[in-house]
CSV table of C-alpha atoms and ligand atoms in Angstrom, one decimal:
chain,number,residue,atom,x,y,z
A,1,MET,CA,-3.0,27.0,-4.6
A,2,ALA,CA,0.7,27.3,-3.9
A,3,PHE,CA,2.8,25.7,-1.1
A,4,SER,CA,3.6,29.2,0.1
A,5,SER,CA,0.0,29.9,1.0
A,6,LEU,CA,-0.2,27.0,3.5
A,7,GLY,CA,1.7,28.8,6.2
A,8,LEU,CA,4.9,26.9,5.9
A,9,SER,CA,8.2,28.5,6.8
A,10,LYS,CA,11.0,29.5,4.3
A,11,PRO,CA,13.4,26.6,5.0
A,12,LEU,CA,10.5,24.1,4.3
A,13,LEU,CA,9.3,25.8,1.1
A,14,ARG,CA,12.9,25.7,-0.1
A,15,ALA,CA,13.2,22.0,0.5
A,16,VAL,CA,9.8,21.4,-1.1
A,17,LYS,CA,10.9,23.3,-4.2
A,18,GLU,CA,14.1,21.2,-4.4
A,19,GLN,CA,11.9,18.1,-4.5
A,20,GLY,CA,10.3,19.6,-7.6
A,21,TYR,CA,6.8,19.8,-6.2
A,22,ASP,CA,4.9,22.6,-8.0
A,23,LYS,CA,1.7,22.6,-6.0
A,24,PRO,CA,0.4,20.8,-3.0
A,25,SER,CA,-1.9,17.8,-3.4
A,26,PRO,CA,-5.4,17.9,-2.0
A,27,ILE,CA,-4.5,16.0,1.1
A,28,GLN,CA,-1.6,18.5,1.6
A,29,ILE,CA,-3.9,21.5,1.1
A,30,GLN,CA,-6.2,20.3,3.8
A,31,GLY,CA,-3.8,18.5,6.1
A,32,ILE,CA,-0.9,20.9,6.5
A,33,PRO,CA,-2.9,23.9,8.0
A,34,ALA,CA,-4.8,21.5,10.4
A,35,VAL,CA,-1.5,20.0,11.7
A,36,LEU,CA,0.1,23.4,11.9
A,37,ALA,CA,-2.8,24.5,14.0
A,38,GLY,CA,-2.0,21.8,16.5
A,39,LYS,CA,-5.1,19.8,15.9
A,40,ASP,CA,-5.5,16.1,16.0
A,41,VAL,CA,-6.1,14.9,12.4
A,42,MET,CA,-7.5,11.7,10.9
A,43,ALA,CA,-7.0,11.7,7.1
A,44,ALA,CA,-7.8,9.3,4.4
A,45,ALA,CA,-6.3,9.6,0.9
A,46,GLN,CA,-5.3,7.1,-1.7
A,47,THR,CA,-1.8,5.6,-1.9
A,48,GLY,CA,0.5,7.9,-3.8
A,49,THR,CA,-1.2,11.2,-3.0
A,50,GLY,CA,1.5,12.7,-0.9
A,51,LYS,CA,0.4,11.9,2.7
A,52,THR,CA,4.0,11.8,3.9
A,53,ALA,CA,4.6,15.5,3.2
A,54,SER,CA,1.2,16.4,4.5
A,55,PHE,CA,2.2,15.4,8.0
A,56,THR,CA,6.0,15.7,7.8
A,57,LEU,CA,6.1,19.4,6.7
A,58,PRO,CA,3.9,20.8,9.4
A,59,LEU,CA,5.5,18.5,12.0
A,60,LEU,CA,8.9,19.8,11.2
A,61,GLN,CA,7.7,23.4,11.5
A,62,ARG,CA,6.1,22.7,14.9
A,63,LEU,CA,9.2,21.0,16.2
A,64,GLU,CA,11.3,24.0,15.2
A,65,LYS,CA,9.8,25.7,18.2
A,66,GLY,CA,10.1,24.2,21.7
A,67,ARG,CA,12.8,22.5,23.7
A,68,LYS,CA,15.4,20.2,22.4
A,69,ALA,CA,15.1,16.5,23.1
A,70,GLY,CA,16.8,15.2,26.2
A,71,ALA,CA,18.8,12.0,26.5
A,72,ASN,CA,16.8,9.0,25.1
A,73,GLN,CA,13.8,11.2,24.5
A,74,ALA,CA,11.8,11.6,21.3
A,75,ARG,CA,9.6,14.6,20.6
A,76,ALA,CA,7.7,13.1,17.8
A,77,LEU,CA,7.0,9.5,16.9
A,78,VAL,CA,6.0,8.2,13.5
A,79,LEU,CA,4.8,4.6,13.5
A,80,THR,CA,4.7,2.7,10.2
A,81,PRO,CA,3.7,-0.9,9.4
A,82,THR,CA,6.8,-2.0,7.5
A,83,ARG,CA,10.5,-1.6,7.4
A,84,GLU,CA,10.6,-0.2,3.9
A,85,LEU,CA,8.0,2.3,4.7
A,86,ALA,CA,9.8,3.4,7.9
A,87,ALA,CA,13.0,3.9,5.8
A,88,GLN,CA,11.0,5.9,3.2
A,89,VAL,CA,9.3,8.2,5.7
A,90,ALA,CA,12.7,8.8,7.4
A,91,ALA,CA,14.2,9.7,4.0
A,92,SER,CA,11.3,12.2,3.5
A,93,VAL,CA,11.9,13.7,6.9
A,94,GLU,CA,15.5,14.2,6.0
A,95,ALA,CA,14.7,15.7,2.6
A,96,TYR,CA,12.0,18.1,3.8
A,97,GLY,CA,13.9,19.0,6.9
A,98,LYS,CA,17.2,19.6,5.1
A,99,TYR,CA,17.3,23.3,6.0
A,100,LEU,CA,16.2,22.9,9.6
A,101,PRO,CA,18.4,22.0,12.6
A,102,LEU,CA,16.3,19.0,13.6
A,103,THR,CA,17.4,15.5,14.2
A,104,SER,CA,15.7,12.2,13.2
A,105,ILE,CA,16.3,8.5,13.7
A,106,VAL,CA,14.7,5.5,12.1
A,107,VAL,CA,14.5,2.1,13.8
A,108,PHE,CA,13.0,-1.2,12.6
A,109,GLY,CA,13.5,-4.9,13.1
A,110,GLY,CA,15.6,-7.3,11.1
A,111,VAL,CA,18.8,-5.4,11.8
A,112,LYS,CA,21.0,-5.2,15.0
A,113,ILE,CA,19.4,-3.4,17.9
A,114,ASN,CA,22.6,-2.2,19.6
A,115,PRO,CA,23.5,0.5,17.1
A,116,GLN,CA,20.0,1.8,17.4
A,117,MET,CA,20.3,1.9,21.1
A,118,MET,CA,23.5,3.9,20.8
A,119,ARG,CA,22.0,6.4,18.5
A,120,LEU,CA,19.0,6.9,20.7
A,121,ARG,CA,21.2,7.9,23.6
A,122,LYS,CA,21.4,11.6,22.6
A,123,GLY,CA,17.7,11.7,22.0
A,124,THR,CA,16.0,12.8,18.8
A,125,ASP,CA,13.4,15.3,17.5
A,126,ILE,CA,11.7,12.7,15.3
A,127,LEU,CA,11.7,8.9,15.7
A,128,VAL,CA,10.4,6.8,12.8
A,129,ALA,CA,9.7,3.2,13.9
A,130,THR,CA,7.9,0.0,13.3
A,131,PRO,CA,5.9,-1.2,16.3
A,132,GLY,CA,7.7,-4.4,17.2
A,133,ARG,CA,11.2,-2.9,17.3
A,134,LEU,CA,9.9,0.2,19.1
A,135,LEU,CA,8.5,-2.0,21.9
A,136,ASP,CA,11.8,-3.9,22.2
A,137,LEU,CA,13.7,-0.6,22.5
A,138,TYR,CA,11.3,0.7,25.0
A,139,ASN,CA,11.5,-2.4,27.1
A,140,GLN,CA,15.3,-2.1,27.1
A,141,LYS,CA,14.9,1.5,28.3
A,142,ALA,CA,16.6,2.8,25.2
A,143,ILE,CA,13.8,5.3,24.4
A,144,ARG,CA,11.5,7.4,26.6
A,145,PHE,CA,8.5,9.4,25.7
A,146,ASP,CA,8.0,11.8,28.7
A,147,HIS,CA,8.3,14.8,26.4
A,148,LEU,CA,6.6,13.4,23.4
A,149,GLU,CA,4.7,16.1,21.6
A,150,VAL,CA,3.3,14.5,18.4
A,151,LEU,CA,2.3,10.9,17.5
A,152,ILE,CA,1.7,9.9,13.9
A,153,LEU,CA,0.2,6.6,12.8
A,154,ASP,CA,1.0,6.2,9.1
A,155,GLU,CA,-0.8,3.6,7.0
A,156,ALA,CA,-3.0,2.9,9.9
A,157,ASP,CA,-5.3,0.6,7.9
A,158,ARG,CA,-2.3,-1.5,7.1
A,159,MET,CA,-1.1,-1.7,10.6
A,160,LEU,CA,-4.5,-3.0,11.6
A,161,ASP,CA,-4.5,-5.5,8.7
A,162,MET,CA,-1.1,-6.7,9.8
A,163,GLY,CA,-2.3,-7.4,13.3
A,164,PHE,CA,-0.4,-4.5,15.0
A,165,ILE,CA,-3.4,-3.4,17.1
A,166,HIS,CA,-2.0,-4.9,20.3
A,167,ASP,CA,1.4,-3.4,19.8
A,168,ILE,CA,-0.2,-0.1,19.1
A,169,ARG,CA,-2.3,-0.3,22.3
A,170,LYS,CA,0.8,-1.1,24.3
A,171,ILE,CA,2.7,1.8,22.8
A,172,MET,CA,-0.2,4.2,23.4
A,173,ALA,CA,-0.1,3.2,27.1
A,174,PHE,CA,3.3,4.7,27.7
A,175,LEU,CA,2.8,7.9,25.7
A,176,PRO,CA,1.8,11.1,27.5
A,177,LYS,CA,-1.9,11.8,27.3
A,178,LYS,CA,-1.4,15.4,26.3
A,179,ARG,CA,0.0,15.3,22.8
A,180,GLN,CA,-1.0,15.9,19.2
A,181,THR,CA,-2.1,12.7,17.3
A,182,LEU,CA,-2.3,12.3,13.6
A,183,LEU,CA,-3.7,9.2,11.8
A,184,PHE,CA,-3.2,8.6,8.1
A,185,SER,CA,-4.8,5.8,6.1
A,186,ALA,CA,-5.7,4.9,2.6
A,187,THR,CA,-9.3,4.2,3.6
A,188,PHE,CA,-11.5,4.8,6.6
A,189,SER,CA,-12.8,1.4,7.7
A,190,GLY,CA,-14.9,0.9,10.8
A,191,ASP,CA,-11.8,-0.4,12.6
A,192,ILE,CA,-9.9,2.8,11.7
A,193,ARG,CA,-12.7,4.9,13.0
A,194,SER,CA,-12.8,3.1,16.3
A,195,LEU,CA,-9.1,3.3,16.6
A,196,ALA,CA,-9.3,7.0,16.1
A,197,GLU,CA,-12.1,7.4,18.6
A,198,GLY,CA,-9.9,5.8,21.3
A,199,PHE,CA,-6.7,7.7,20.6
A,200,LEU,CA,-7.5,11.0,19.0
A,201,HIS,CA,-9.0,14.1,20.6
A,202,LYS,CA,-11.7,15.9,18.6
A,203,PRO,CA,-9.9,15.1,15.3
A,204,VAL,CA,-10.2,17.2,12.2
A,205,LYS,CA,-11.5,14.6,9.6
A,206,ILE,CA,-10.1,14.8,6.1
A,207,ASP,CA,-11.2,12.4,3.4
A,208,VAL,CA,-10.0,13.3,0.0
A,209,SER,CA,-10.2,9.8,-1.5
A,210,PRO,CA,-13.2,8.6,-3.4
A,211,ARG,CA,-13.6,5.5,-1.4
A,212,ASN,CA,-12.0,2.4,-2.8
A,213,THR,CA,-11.8,3.9,-6.2
A,214,ALA,CA,-8.9,2.6,-8.2
A,215,ALA,CA,-6.6,5.3,-9.6
A,216,LYS,CA,-8.2,6.6,-12.7
A,217,THR,CA,-4.9,7.0,-14.4
A,218,VAL,CA,-4.3,3.2,-14.3
A,219,LYS,CA,-5.3,1.1,-17.3
A,220,GLN,CA,-6.5,-2.2,-15.9
A,221,SER,CA,-7.0,-5.5,-17.7
A,222,VAL,CA,-7.3,-9.2,-17.1
A,223,PHE,CA,-5.4,-11.9,-18.9
A,224,GLU,CA,-7.3,-15.2,-18.7
A,225,ALA,CA,-4.9,-18.1,-18.1
A,226,ASP,CA,-4.7,-21.6,-16.7
A,227,LYS,CA,-3.2,-21.7,-13.3
A,228,SER,CA,-0.4,-24.0,-14.4
A,229,LYS,CA,0.5,-21.8,-17.4
A,230,LYS,CA,0.8,-18.5,-15.6
A,231,THR,CA,4.6,-18.5,-15.2
A,232,ALA,CA,5.1,-19.3,-18.8
A,233,LEU,CA,2.6,-16.7,-19.8
A,234,LEU,CA,4.3,-14.0,-17.7
A,235,SER,CA,7.7,-14.9,-19.1
A,236,HIS,CA,6.2,-14.8,-22.6
A,237,LEU,CA,4.5,-11.4,-22.0
A,238,ILE,CA,7.6,-9.8,-20.6
A,239,ARG,CA,9.7,-10.8,-23.7
A,240,HIS,CA,7.0,-10.4,-26.3
A,241,ASN,CA,6.1,-6.9,-25.1
A,242,ASP,CA,9.6,-6.0,-24.1
A,243,TRP,CA,8.5,-4.9,-20.6
A,244,GLN,CA,11.5,-3.4,-18.9
A,245,GLN,CA,10.3,-2.6,-15.4
A,246,LEU,CA,7.4,-4.3,-13.7
A,247,LEU,CA,6.3,-5.1,-10.2
A,248,VAL,CA,4.7,-8.5,-9.8
A,249,PHE,CA,2.5,-9.4,-6.9
A,250,MET,CA,2.3,-12.9,-5.4
A,251,ARG,CA,0.3,-14.2,-2.6
A,252,THR,CA,3.0,-16.2,-0.9
A,253,LYS,CA,6.7,-15.9,-0.2
A,254,HIS,CA,7.4,-19.3,-1.7
A,255,GLY,CA,5.5,-18.4,-4.8
A,256,ALA,CA,7.6,-15.3,-5.1
A,257,ASN,CA,10.8,-17.3,-4.8
A,258,ARG,CA,9.7,-19.8,-7.3
A,259,LEU,CA,8.8,-17.2,-9.8
A,260,VAL,CA,12.1,-15.4,-9.5
A,261,LYS,CA,14.0,-18.7,-10.1
A,262,ARG,CA,11.9,-19.4,-13.2
A,263,LEU,CA,12.3,-16.0,-14.7
A,264,ASP,CA,16.0,-16.1,-14.0
A,265,LYS,CA,16.1,-19.4,-15.9
A,266,ASP,CA,14.3,-17.7,-18.8
A,267,GLY,CA,17.0,-15.0,-18.8
A,268,ILE,CA,14.8,-12.3,-17.2
A,269,LYS,CA,16.5,-10.7,-14.2
A,270,ALA,CA,14.2,-10.7,-11.2
A,271,ALA,CA,14.4,-10.3,-7.5
A,272,ALA,CA,12.0,-11.0,-4.7
A,273,ILE,CA,11.0,-8.8,-1.8
A,274,HIS,CA,9.2,-10.4,1.1
A,275,GLY,CA,9.2,-10.9,4.8
A,276,ASN,CA,11.7,-13.8,4.8
A,277,LYS,CA,14.4,-11.8,3.2
A,278,THR,CA,16.8,-9.9,5.4
A,279,GLN,CA,16.5,-6.2,5.5
A,280,ALA,CA,19.7,-5.8,3.5
A,281,ALA,CA,18.4,-8.1,0.8
A,282,ARG,CA,15.2,-6.2,0.6
A,283,THR,CA,16.9,-2.9,0.4
A,284,ARG,CA,19.3,-4.2,-2.3
A,285,ALA,CA,16.5,-5.7,-4.4
A,286,LEU,CA,14.6,-2.4,-4.3
A,287,ALA,CA,17.7,-0.4,-5.2
A,288,ASP,CA,18.6,-2.7,-8.0
A,289,PHE,CA,15.1,-2.5,-9.4
A,290,LYS,CA,15.0,1.3,-9.2
A,291,ALA,CA,18.4,1.4,-10.9
A,292,GLY,CA,17.2,-0.8,-13.7
A,293,LYS,CA,19.6,-3.6,-12.8
A,294,VAL,CA,16.6,-5.9,-12.1
A,295,ARG,CA,13.8,-6.0,-14.5
A,296,VAL,CA,11.1,-7.7,-12.4
A,297,LEU,CA,10.5,-7.1,-8.8
A,298,VAL,CA,8.3,-9.8,-7.2
A,299,ALA,CA,6.6,-8.8,-4.0
A,300,THR,CA,4.1,-10.0,-1.5
A,301,ASP,CA,1.4,-7.5,-0.4
A,302,ILE,CA,2.9,-6.9,3.0
A,303,ALA,CA,6.4,-6.3,1.7
A,304,ALA,CA,5.2,-4.0,-1.0
A,305,ARG,CA,3.0,-1.8,1.2
A,306,GLY,CA,4.0,1.8,1.0
A,307,ILE,CA,7.0,1.3,-1.2
A,308,ASP,CA,7.4,4.4,-3.4
A,309,ILE,CA,8.7,3.5,-6.7
A,310,SER,CA,8.0,6.5,-8.9
A,311,ASP,CA,7.3,6.3,-12.6
A,312,LEU,CA,6.5,2.6,-12.4
A,313,PRO,CA,4.9,1.7,-15.7
A,314,LEU,CA,3.4,-1.7,-14.9
A,315,VAL,CA,2.0,-3.8,-12.1
A,316,VAL,CA,1.2,-7.4,-12.7
A,317,ASN,CA,-1.0,-9.4,-10.3
A,318,PHE,CA,0.2,-13.0,-10.8
A,319,GLU,CA,-2.6,-14.0,-8.5
A,320,LEU,CA,-5.5,-11.9,-7.3
A,321,PRO,CA,-5.3,-10.9,-3.7
A,322,ASN,CA,-7.7,-12.5,-1.1
A,323,VAL,CA,-8.7,-9.1,0.1
A,324,PRO,CA,-10.2,-6.9,-2.6
A,325,GLU,CA,-8.9,-3.7,-1.0
A,326,ASP,CA,-5.4,-5.1,-1.6
A,327,TYR,CA,-6.0,-5.0,-5.4
A,328,VAL,CA,-6.5,-1.2,-5.1
A,329,HIS,CA,-3.3,-0.9,-3.1
A,330,ARG,CA,-1.4,-3.0,-5.5
A,331,ILE,CA,-2.4,-1.1,-8.7
A,332,GLY,CA,-1.8,2.1,-6.8
A,333,ARG,CA,2.0,1.3,-7.3
A,334,THR,CA,1.6,2.5,-10.8
A,335,GLY,CA,0.0,5.7,-12.2
A,336,ARG,CA,1.3,7.7,-9.3
A,337,ALA,CA,1.3,11.5,-9.1
A,338,GLY,CA,-0.7,11.9,-12.3
A,339,MET,CA,1.4,9.6,-14.4
A,340,THR,CA,-0.4,6.9,-16.5
A,341,GLY,CA,0.2,3.3,-15.6
A,342,GLU,CA,-1.0,-0.2,-16.4
A,343,ALA,CA,-2.2,-3.0,-14.2
A,344,ILE,CA,-2.5,-6.5,-15.6
A,345,SER,CA,-4.0,-9.4,-13.7
A,346,LEU,CA,-3.4,-13.0,-14.6
A,347,VAL,CA,-6.7,-14.7,-13.7
A,348,SER,CA,-7.5,-18.4,-13.6
A,349,ALA,CA,-10.9,-20.0,-13.4
A,350,ASP,CA,-10.6,-20.7,-9.7
A,351,GLU,CA,-10.2,-17.0,-9.0
A,352,VAL,CA,-13.5,-15.8,-10.5
A,353,LYS,CA,-15.0,-15.1,-7.1
A,354,LEU,CA,-12.1,-12.9,-6.2
A,355,LEU,CA,-12.4,-11.1,-9.5
A,356,GLN,CA,-16.0,-10.5,-8.9
A,357,THR,CA,-15.5,-8.9,-5.5
A,358,ILE,CA,-12.7,-6.8,-6.9
A,359,GLU,CA,-14.9,-5.6,-9.7
A,360,ASN,CA,-17.7,-4.8,-7.3
A,361,LEU,CA,-15.3,-2.8,-5.1
A,362,ILE,CA,-13.8,-0.7,-7.9
A,363,GLY,CA,-17.2,-0.4,-9.6
A,364,GLN,CA,-16.1,-1.6,-13.0
A,365,THR,CA,-16.0,-4.8,-15.0
A,366,LEU,CA,-12.4,-5.3,-16.1
A,367,VAL,CA,-11.4,-5.7,-19.7
A,368,ARG,CA,-10.5,-9.3,-20.6
A,369,GLU,CA,-7.8,-10.5,-22.9
A,370,GLN,CA,-6.3,-13.8,-24.0
A,371,GLU,CA,-2.8,-14.4,-25.4
A,372,VAL,CA,-2.4,-16.5,-28.4
A,373,GLY,CA,-0.9,-19.8,-27.3
A,374,PHE,CA,-2.2,-19.4,-23.8
A,375,VAL,CA,-5.9,-19.6,-24.3
A,376,PRO,CA,-7.0,-21.4,-21.1
A,377,SER,CA,-8.6,-24.8,-21.1
A,378,HIS,CA,-10.5,-23.9,-18.0
A,379,SER,CA,-12.4,-20.8,-19.0
A,380,VAL,CA,-12.9,-18.0,-16.5
A,381,PRO,CA,-16.7,-17.5,-16.1
A,382,LEU,CA,-18.1,-14.1,-17.0
A,383,THR,CA,-18.4,-11.5,-14.3
A,384,LYS,CA,-20.2,-8.2,-14.2
A,385,HIS,CA,-19.6,-5.6,-11.5
A,386,ASN,CA,-22.4,-4.9,-9.1
A,387,PRO,CA,-22.9,-1.1,-8.9
A,388,ASN,CA,-23.8,-1.4,-5.3
A,389,GLY,CA,-20.4,-2.8,-4.6
A,390,ASN,CA,-20.1,-5.6,-2.1
A,391,MET,CA,-22.8,-4.3,0.1
A,392,PRO,CA,-25.4,-6.8,1.2
A,393,LYS,CA,-28.2,-6.8,-1.3
A,394,ARG,CA,-31.6,-8.5,-1.5
A,395,PRO,CA,-31.3,-11.6,-3.7
A,396,LYS,CA,-32.7,-11.0,-7.1
A,397,LYS,CA,-34.2,-13.4,-9.5
A,398,PRO,CA,-31.4,-14.9,-11.5
A,399,LYS,CA,-30.9,-13.2,-14.9
A,400,LYS,CA,-29.9,-15.0,-18.0
A,401,PRO,CA,-26.2,-14.7,-18.4
A,402,LYS,CA,-25.0,-12.2,-21.0
A,403,ILE,CA,-23.2,-13.6,-23.9
A,404,LYS,CA,-20.9,-10.7,-24.6
A,405,MET,CA,-17.7,-10.6,-22.7
A,406,ALA,CA,-16.7,-7.2,-21.3
A,407,GLY,CA,-14.3,-5.6,-23.7
A,408,THR,CA,-12.9,-8.8,-25.1
A,409,ASN,CA,-10.5,-8.7,-28.0
A,410,ASN,CA,-11.1,-10.7,-31.2
A,411,ASN,CA,-9.0,-13.6,-30.0
A,412,ALA,CA,-11.5,-14.3,-27.3
A,413,ASN,CA,-14.4,-15.1,-29.7
A,414,ALA,CA,-13.8,-18.8,-29.3
A,415,GLN,CA,-13.9,-18.3,-25.6
A,416,ASN,CA,-17.2,-16.5,-25.7
A,417,LYS,CA,-18.9,-19.6,-27.0
A,418,SER,CA,-17.6,-21.8,-24.2
A,419,ASN,CA,-18.7,-19.1,-21.7
A,420,LYS,CA,-22.2,-19.3,-23.1
A,421,GLN,CA,-22.5,-22.7,-21.6
A,422,GLN,CA,-21.5,-21.4,-18.2
A,423,PRO,CA,-24.7,-20.0,-16.9
A,424,LYS,CA,-23.9,-20.8,-13.3
A,425,LYS,CA,-23.0,-18.3,-10.6
A,426,THR,CA,-21.7,-15.5,-12.8
A,427,ASN,CA,-23.8,-12.8,-11.4
A,428,ASN,CA,-24.3,-11.7,-7.9
A,429,ARG,CA,-27.3,-13.6,-6.9
A,430,LYS,CA,-26.3,-14.2,-3.4
A,431,PRO,CA,-26.0,-11.3,-1.0
A,432,ARG,CA,-22.4,-10.9,0.0
A,433,ARG,CA,-21.0,-9.5,3.1
A,434,LYS,CA,-19.0,-6.3,2.7
A,435,GLY,CA,-15.3,-7.1,2.7
A,436,PHE,CA,-16.0,-10.6,1.5
A,437,GLY,CA,-13.1,-13.0,1.7
A,438,ALA,CA,-12.0,-12.7,5.3
A,439,LYS,CA,-9.1,-10.7,6.6
A,440,PRO,CA,-5.6,-11.8,5.7
A,441,LYS,CA,-4.7,-14.7,8.0
A,442,ALA,CA,-0.9,-14.2,7.9
A,443,ARG,CA,0.0,-12.0,10.8
A,444,ARG,CA,3.6,-11.1,10.6
A,445,SER,CA,5.5,-8.8,12.8
A,446,SER,CA,7.8,-6.4,11.1
A,447,SER,CA,10.5,-6.9,13.5
B,1,ADP,P1,1.2,8.3,0.1
B,1,ADP,O1,1.9,8.3,1.5
B,1,ADP,O2,0.0,9.1,0.1
B,1,ADP,O3,1.1,7.0,-0.5
B,1,ADP,P2,3.7,9.6,-0.6
B,1,ADP,O4,3.8,10.5,0.4
B,1,ADP,O5,4.6,8.4,-0.5
B,1,ADP,O6,2.2,9.1,-0.9
B,1,ADP,O7,4.0,10.4,-2.0
B,1,ADP,C1,4.0,9.7,-3.3
B,1,ADP,C2,4.9,10.4,-4.2
B,1,ADP,O8,4.5,11.7,-4.6
B,1,ADP,C3,6.3,10.6,-3.7
B,1,ADP,O9,7.3,10.2,-4.7
B,1,ADP,C4,6.4,12.0,-3.4
B,1,ADP,O10,7.7,12.5,-3.5
B,1,ADP,C5,5.5,12.6,-4.4
B,1,ADP,N1,4.8,13.9,-4.0
B,1,ADP,C6,4.4,14.2,-2.8
B,1,ADP,N2,3.8,15.4,-2.8
B,1,ADP,C7,3.9,15.9,-4.0
B,1,ADP,C8,3.5,17.1,-4.7
B,1,ADP,N3,2.9,18.1,-4.0
B,1,ADP,N4,3.8,17.3,-6.0
B,1,ADP,C9,4.4,16.3,-6.7
B,1,ADP,N5,4.8,15.1,-6.1
B,1,ADP,C10,4.6,14.9,-4.8
B,2,MG,MG1,2.3,6.8,2.8
């Protein structure tokens, strides 16, 4: 299948070729013709599978026809959950629309609103926005949607996770009823389906992602560690393995700041990217990281969502995420577009439950390792993935714990012994709710 057989116009094919894309990805093969046909679309595909082009290319083609935007009007609106993602989508719109006479504007919070209001005066074909700032602009009458033709909800699952549902409902209320609506998501949860039911009209449903399957190209492993030794271990691993570029995930902003300080002390250049940083600081950190000036980028889940850093060789989970789906998103930062990548999780004994739900979700028991000099004094109990995932299950009779650790290396032999004496709660005896571990509590607006 070639891009040229999807019905795209010459200027778009030329832009795609310049991006170096050989052939369309599965989501593009299915999505592009449906969007071109003017249909509503709800599409799920894993992170890094080219969803942006699957809506941007046909969108540009559709907007080529029709009337120009009037003052303060937008013809198409793309909503994204984070500033970084908004900037990235806007960059893609520019790149793919290079040979078309269409205009685009991106707006998000954390920067001055006045210049955005000025730019919106002339109107725009495509507006890319985060929900909070868009509402501000709308309330100040800087933007109007009387002639909106297409609405796109990008990373819809993330928008819901981040608590944007109310903002989205408010925005929907002032959009024209007659429009094309496209919804893109990494997964189809129940919440996403009900969102789609409310706002989409007879959507074409496209699901090209094996649900919740971690990218096959990512080599995943667990390093057992005491909680208090994780920072030292990470520092050691970076130097010992000479890792040159890695993205480290932390649960909290403070944790991220602390880690950066400590790495800097150890002579490892690091930068943090999270919601308390100014937009300028986040953009700079990302640019420095991409340029190789910063070796370690430390990010929280929300800040990292949707960032495209191509060819990233390694992702480290300093702590496991509370929501198992976030693990899949995190490791999706590496091994993109067919490249191989590696994901390492530093896991302490108190995280064993999180580890178990993650293993259930991805359907595999992760390989465990220990680093000489960092063998934990609190051993991490054995886990074994449940092939039925985290779905509720009738309780079974407790089985005797297995002695063998999954894929342990030789260093771990001593560990095995101590694990033998840990018969408690290593297997799934209790039925667990799907999506165990509650939704993320932190609700942060992107603007
Ligand atoms: P998603 O939104 O699904 O996470 P993106 O749209 O951000 O994925 O694309 C991920 C990366 O893949 C980007 O760097 C993009 O330029 C690249 N890409 C997109 N489509 C193709 C393609 N057909 N061939 C090669 N690379 C592609
Ligand atoms: Mg995307």
